[in-house]
Tab-separated table of C-alpha atoms in Angstrom:
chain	number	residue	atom	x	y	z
M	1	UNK	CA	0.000	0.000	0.000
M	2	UNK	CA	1.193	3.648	-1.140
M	3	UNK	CA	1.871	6.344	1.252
M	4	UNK	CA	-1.259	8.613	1.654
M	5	UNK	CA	-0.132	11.832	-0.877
M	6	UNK	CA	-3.122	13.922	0.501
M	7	UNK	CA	-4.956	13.354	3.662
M	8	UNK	CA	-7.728	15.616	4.441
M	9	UNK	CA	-10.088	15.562	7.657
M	10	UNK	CA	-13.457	18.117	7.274
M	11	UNK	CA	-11.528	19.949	5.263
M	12	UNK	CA	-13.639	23.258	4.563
M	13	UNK	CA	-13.920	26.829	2.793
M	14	UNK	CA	-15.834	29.598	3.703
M	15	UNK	CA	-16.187	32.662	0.874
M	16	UNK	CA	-18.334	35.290	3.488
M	17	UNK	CA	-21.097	33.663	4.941
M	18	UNK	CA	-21.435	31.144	1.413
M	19	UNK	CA	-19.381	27.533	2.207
M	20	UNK	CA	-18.040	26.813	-0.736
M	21	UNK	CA	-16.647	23.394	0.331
M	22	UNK	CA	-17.859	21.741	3.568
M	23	UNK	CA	-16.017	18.524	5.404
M	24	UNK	CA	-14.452	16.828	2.326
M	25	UNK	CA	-12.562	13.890	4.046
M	26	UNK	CA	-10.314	12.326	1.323
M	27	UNK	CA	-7.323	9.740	1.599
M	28	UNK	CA	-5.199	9.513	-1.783
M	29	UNK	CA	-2.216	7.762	-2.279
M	30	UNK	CA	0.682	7.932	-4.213
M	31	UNK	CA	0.011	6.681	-8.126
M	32	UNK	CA	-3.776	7.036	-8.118
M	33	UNK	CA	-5.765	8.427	-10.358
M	34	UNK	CA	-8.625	10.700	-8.571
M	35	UNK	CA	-11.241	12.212	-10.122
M	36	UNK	CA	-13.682	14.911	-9.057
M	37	UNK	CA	-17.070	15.885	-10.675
M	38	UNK	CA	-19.885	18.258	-10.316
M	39	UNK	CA	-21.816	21.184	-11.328
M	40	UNK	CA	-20.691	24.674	-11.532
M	41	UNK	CA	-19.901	26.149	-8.419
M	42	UNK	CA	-19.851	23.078	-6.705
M	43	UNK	CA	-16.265	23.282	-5.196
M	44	UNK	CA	-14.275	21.468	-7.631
M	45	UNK	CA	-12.037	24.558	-8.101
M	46	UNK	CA	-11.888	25.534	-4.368
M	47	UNK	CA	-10.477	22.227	-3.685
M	48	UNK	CA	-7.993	21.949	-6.041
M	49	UNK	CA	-6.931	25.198	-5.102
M	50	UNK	CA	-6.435	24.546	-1.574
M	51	UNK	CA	-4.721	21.170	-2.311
M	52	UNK	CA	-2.304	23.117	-4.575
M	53	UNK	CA	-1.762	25.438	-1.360
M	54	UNK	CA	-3.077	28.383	-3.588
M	55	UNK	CA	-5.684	29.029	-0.874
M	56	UNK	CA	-5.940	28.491	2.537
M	57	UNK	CA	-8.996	26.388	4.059
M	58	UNK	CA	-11.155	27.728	6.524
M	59	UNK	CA	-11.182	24.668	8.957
M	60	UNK	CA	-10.056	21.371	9.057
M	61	UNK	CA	-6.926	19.673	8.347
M	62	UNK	CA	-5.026	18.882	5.232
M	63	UNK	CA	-1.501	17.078	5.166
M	64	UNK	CA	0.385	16.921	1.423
M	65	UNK	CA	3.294	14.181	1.693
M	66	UNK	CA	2.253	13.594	5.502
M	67	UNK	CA	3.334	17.114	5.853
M	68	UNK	CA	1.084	20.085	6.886
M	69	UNK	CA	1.453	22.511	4.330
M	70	UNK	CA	1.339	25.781	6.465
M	71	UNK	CA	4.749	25.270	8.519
M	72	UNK	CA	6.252	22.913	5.535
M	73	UNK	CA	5.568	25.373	2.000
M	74	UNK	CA	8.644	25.559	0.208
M	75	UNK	CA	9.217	21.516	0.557
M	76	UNK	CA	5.135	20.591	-0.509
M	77	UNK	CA	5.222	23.463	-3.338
M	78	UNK	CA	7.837	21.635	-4.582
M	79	UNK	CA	6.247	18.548	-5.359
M	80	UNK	CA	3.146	20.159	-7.054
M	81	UNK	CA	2.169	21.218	-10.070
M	82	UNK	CA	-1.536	22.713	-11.077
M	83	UNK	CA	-3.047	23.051	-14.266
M	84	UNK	CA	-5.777	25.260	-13.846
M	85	UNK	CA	-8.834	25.873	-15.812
M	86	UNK	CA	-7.214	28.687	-17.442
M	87	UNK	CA	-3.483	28.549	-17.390
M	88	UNK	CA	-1.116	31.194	-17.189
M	89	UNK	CA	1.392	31.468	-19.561
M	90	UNK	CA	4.235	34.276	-20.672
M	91	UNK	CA	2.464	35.597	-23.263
M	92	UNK	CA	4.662	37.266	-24.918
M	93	UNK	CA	6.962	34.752	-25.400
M	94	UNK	CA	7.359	31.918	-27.483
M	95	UNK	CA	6.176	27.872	-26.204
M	96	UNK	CA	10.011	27.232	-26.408
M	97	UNK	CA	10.707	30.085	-24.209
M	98	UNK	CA	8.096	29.580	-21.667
M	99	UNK	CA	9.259	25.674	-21.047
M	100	UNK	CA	12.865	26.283	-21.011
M	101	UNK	CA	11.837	29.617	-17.679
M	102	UNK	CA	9.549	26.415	-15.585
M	103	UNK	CA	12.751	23.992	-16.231
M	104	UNK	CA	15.288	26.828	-15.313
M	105	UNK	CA	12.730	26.936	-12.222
M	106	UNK	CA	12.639	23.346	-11.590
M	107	UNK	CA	16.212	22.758	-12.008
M	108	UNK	CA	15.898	20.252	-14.672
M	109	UNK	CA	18.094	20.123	-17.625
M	110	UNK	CA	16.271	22.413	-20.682
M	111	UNK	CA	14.776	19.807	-23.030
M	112	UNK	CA	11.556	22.179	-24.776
M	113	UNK	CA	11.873	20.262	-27.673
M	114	UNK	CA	11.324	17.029	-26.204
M	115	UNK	CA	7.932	18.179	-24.144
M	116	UNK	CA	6.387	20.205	-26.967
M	117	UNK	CA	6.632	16.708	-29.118
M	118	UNK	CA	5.457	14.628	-26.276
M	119	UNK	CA	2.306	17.175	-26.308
M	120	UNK	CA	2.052	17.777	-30.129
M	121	UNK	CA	3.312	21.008	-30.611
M	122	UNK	CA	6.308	22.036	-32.905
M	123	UNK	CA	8.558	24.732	-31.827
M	124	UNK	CA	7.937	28.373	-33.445
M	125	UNK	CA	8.925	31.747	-33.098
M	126	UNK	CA	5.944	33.898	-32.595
M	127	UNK	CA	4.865	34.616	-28.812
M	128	UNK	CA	1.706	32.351	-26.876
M	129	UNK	CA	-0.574	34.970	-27.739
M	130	UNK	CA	-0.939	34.231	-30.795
M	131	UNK	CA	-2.018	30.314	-30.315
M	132	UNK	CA	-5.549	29.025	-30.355
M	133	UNK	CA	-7.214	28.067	-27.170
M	134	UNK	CA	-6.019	24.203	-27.770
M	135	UNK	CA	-2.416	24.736	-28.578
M	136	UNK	CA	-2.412	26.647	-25.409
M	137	UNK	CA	-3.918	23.627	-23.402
M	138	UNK	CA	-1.662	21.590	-24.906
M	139	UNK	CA	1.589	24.024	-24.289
M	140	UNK	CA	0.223	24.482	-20.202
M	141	UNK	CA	0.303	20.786	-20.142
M	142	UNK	CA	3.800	20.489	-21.467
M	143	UNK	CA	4.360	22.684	-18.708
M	144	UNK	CA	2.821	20.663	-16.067
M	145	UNK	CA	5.200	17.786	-17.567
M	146	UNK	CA	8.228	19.862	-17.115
M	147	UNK	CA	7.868	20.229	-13.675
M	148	UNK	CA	8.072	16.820	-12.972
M	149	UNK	CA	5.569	16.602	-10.049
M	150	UNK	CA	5.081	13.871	-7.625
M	151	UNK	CA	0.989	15.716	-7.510
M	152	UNK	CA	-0.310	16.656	-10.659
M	153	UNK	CA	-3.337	18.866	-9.852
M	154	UNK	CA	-5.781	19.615	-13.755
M	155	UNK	CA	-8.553	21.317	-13.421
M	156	UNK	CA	-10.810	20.356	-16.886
M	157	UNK	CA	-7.738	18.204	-18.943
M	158	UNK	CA	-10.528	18.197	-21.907
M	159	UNK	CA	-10.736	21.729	-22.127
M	160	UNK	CA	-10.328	23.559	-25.424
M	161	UNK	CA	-9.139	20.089	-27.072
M	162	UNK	CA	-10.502	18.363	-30.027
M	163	UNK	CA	-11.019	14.295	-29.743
M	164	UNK	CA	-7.490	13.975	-31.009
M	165	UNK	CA	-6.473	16.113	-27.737
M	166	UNK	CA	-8.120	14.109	-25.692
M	167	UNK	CA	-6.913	11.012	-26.534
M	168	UNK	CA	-3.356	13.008	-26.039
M	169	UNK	CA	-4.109	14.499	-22.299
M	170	UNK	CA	-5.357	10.763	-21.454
M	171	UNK	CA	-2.056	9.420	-22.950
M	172	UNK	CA	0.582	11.984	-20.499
M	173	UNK	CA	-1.882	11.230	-17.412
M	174	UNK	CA	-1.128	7.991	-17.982
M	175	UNK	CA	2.403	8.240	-18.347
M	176	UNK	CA	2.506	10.119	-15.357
M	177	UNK	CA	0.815	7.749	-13.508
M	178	UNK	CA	3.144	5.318	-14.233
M	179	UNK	CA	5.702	7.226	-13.396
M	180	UNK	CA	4.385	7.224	-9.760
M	181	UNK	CA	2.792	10.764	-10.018
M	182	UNK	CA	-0.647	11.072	-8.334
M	183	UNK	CA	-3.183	12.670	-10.399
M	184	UNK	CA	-6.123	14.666	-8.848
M	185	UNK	CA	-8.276	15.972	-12.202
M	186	UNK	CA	-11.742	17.862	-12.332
M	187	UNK	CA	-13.639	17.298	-15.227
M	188	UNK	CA	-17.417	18.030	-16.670
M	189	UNK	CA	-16.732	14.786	-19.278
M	190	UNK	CA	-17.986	12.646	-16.450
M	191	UNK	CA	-17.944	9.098	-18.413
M	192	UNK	CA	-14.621	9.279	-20.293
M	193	UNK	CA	-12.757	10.600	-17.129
M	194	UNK	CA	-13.900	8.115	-14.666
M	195	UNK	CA	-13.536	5.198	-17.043
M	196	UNK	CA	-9.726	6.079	-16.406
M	197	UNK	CA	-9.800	7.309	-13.075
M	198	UNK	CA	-9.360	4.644	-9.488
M	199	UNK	CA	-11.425	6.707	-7.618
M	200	UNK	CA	-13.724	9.812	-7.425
M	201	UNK	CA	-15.730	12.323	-5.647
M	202	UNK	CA	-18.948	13.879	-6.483
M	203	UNK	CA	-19.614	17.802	-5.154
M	204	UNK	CA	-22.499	19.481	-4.946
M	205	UNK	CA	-22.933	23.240	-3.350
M	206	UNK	CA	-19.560	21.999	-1.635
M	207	UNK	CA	-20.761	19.040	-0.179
M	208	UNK	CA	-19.420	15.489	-1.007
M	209	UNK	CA	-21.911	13.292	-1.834
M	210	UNK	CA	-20.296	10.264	-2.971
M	211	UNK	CA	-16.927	9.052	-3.154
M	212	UNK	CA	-15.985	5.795	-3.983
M	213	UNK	CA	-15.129	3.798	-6.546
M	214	UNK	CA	-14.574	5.740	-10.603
M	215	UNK	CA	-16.772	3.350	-12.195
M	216	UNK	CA	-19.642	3.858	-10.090
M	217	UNK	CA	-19.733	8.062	-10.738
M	218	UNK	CA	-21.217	7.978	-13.744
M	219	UNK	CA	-24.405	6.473	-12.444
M	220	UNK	CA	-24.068	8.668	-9.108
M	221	UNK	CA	-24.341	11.816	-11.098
M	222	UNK	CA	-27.859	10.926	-12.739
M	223	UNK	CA	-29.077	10.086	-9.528
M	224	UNK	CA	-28.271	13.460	-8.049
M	225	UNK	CA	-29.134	15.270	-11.222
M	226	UNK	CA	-32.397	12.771	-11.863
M	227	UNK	CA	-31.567	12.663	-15.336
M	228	UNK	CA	-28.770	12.260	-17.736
M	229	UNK	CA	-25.760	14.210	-17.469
């Protein structure tokens, strides 16, 4: 049995008086594949922002490596890399440019060619502004890669991608999963990502209401939703 990568105990965010995530209790080890579903504005975000350390929870605990992140930053940060929603890239420089700056960062020998093949991408001149919405997933991704986390944190992989993308992003989570990485992923293609996900949590208005096994999700989210998805 893996070591426990994130351990969380009624872990909870409060936005004013609105909860936006309420006693999530979650247990994921190193190598799995976890997915998380729901609506918008159920949470999703919130907690993969607060596992990232990008915001702090209200109440409970949270532990990253067996670690709390609050007296142990610098060493958890480390380990973590988050692809959010809407990445942030140098915009005005090139792809090439903006991988070789994250493995300057990381301390990892430059290799941009090698991670903008491994995500599709040739390398060109002309600065990140200028790229459509999916060669800009696919570049963010290529950063994720470059980082080399041991906690790979994706809000919506699927985003902006075509079927051919998709097939791609499901290709690097797996290699990153074999590579030992844990992989926490929110997604609104509820089938296709829990039909290659170990486990999963469902969120509604911030409160869990399932978690359990990937395969079972699917079926989960009609019954809260009392419909198809």
């Amino acid at each position: 049995m893996h070591a426990p990568v994130i351990e969380t105990e009624a872990l909870s965010r409060r936005f004013g008086q609105r909860w936006a995530l309420a006693r999530v209790e979650l247990n994921i080890s190193q190598g799995e594949r976890f997915l998380i579903v729901g609506g918008n504005g159920s949470g999703k975000t919130t907690l993969l922002r607060i596992l990232a350390t990008a915001l702090p929870k209200s109440l409970g605990s949270l532990k990253l490596f067996g670690l709390e992140p609050e007296s142990n930053r610098f060493e958890v940060r480390r380990k973590i890399a988050l692809l959010s929603h809407q990445p942030a890239l140098y915009e005005d420089l090139s792809s090439s440019e903006n991988l070789d700056i994250v493995c300057a960062l990381a301390g990892h020998t430059k290799r941009s060619e090698e991670l903008l093949k491994q995500v599709g991408l040739e390398p060109r001149p002309d600065p990140v502004r200028f790229y459509s919405a999916g060669m800009r997933k696919r570049l963010a991704f290529a950063r994720l890669l470059a980082q080399k986390p041991q906690l790979a944190l994706i809000d919506e992989p699927y985003g902006q991608l075509d079927p051919e993308g998709f097939d791609l992003i499901d290709q690097l989570m797996d290699r990153l999963q074999e590579e030992g990485c844990t992989v926490v992923m929110a997604s609104h293609l509820v089938e296709r990502a829990a039909a290659r996900s170990d486990r999963a949590l469902l969120l509604e208005a911030g409160q869990p209401r399932y978690l359990g096994e990937a395969h079972q999700i699917p079926t989960a989210w009609r019954v809260l939703h009392k419909g198809p998805e």
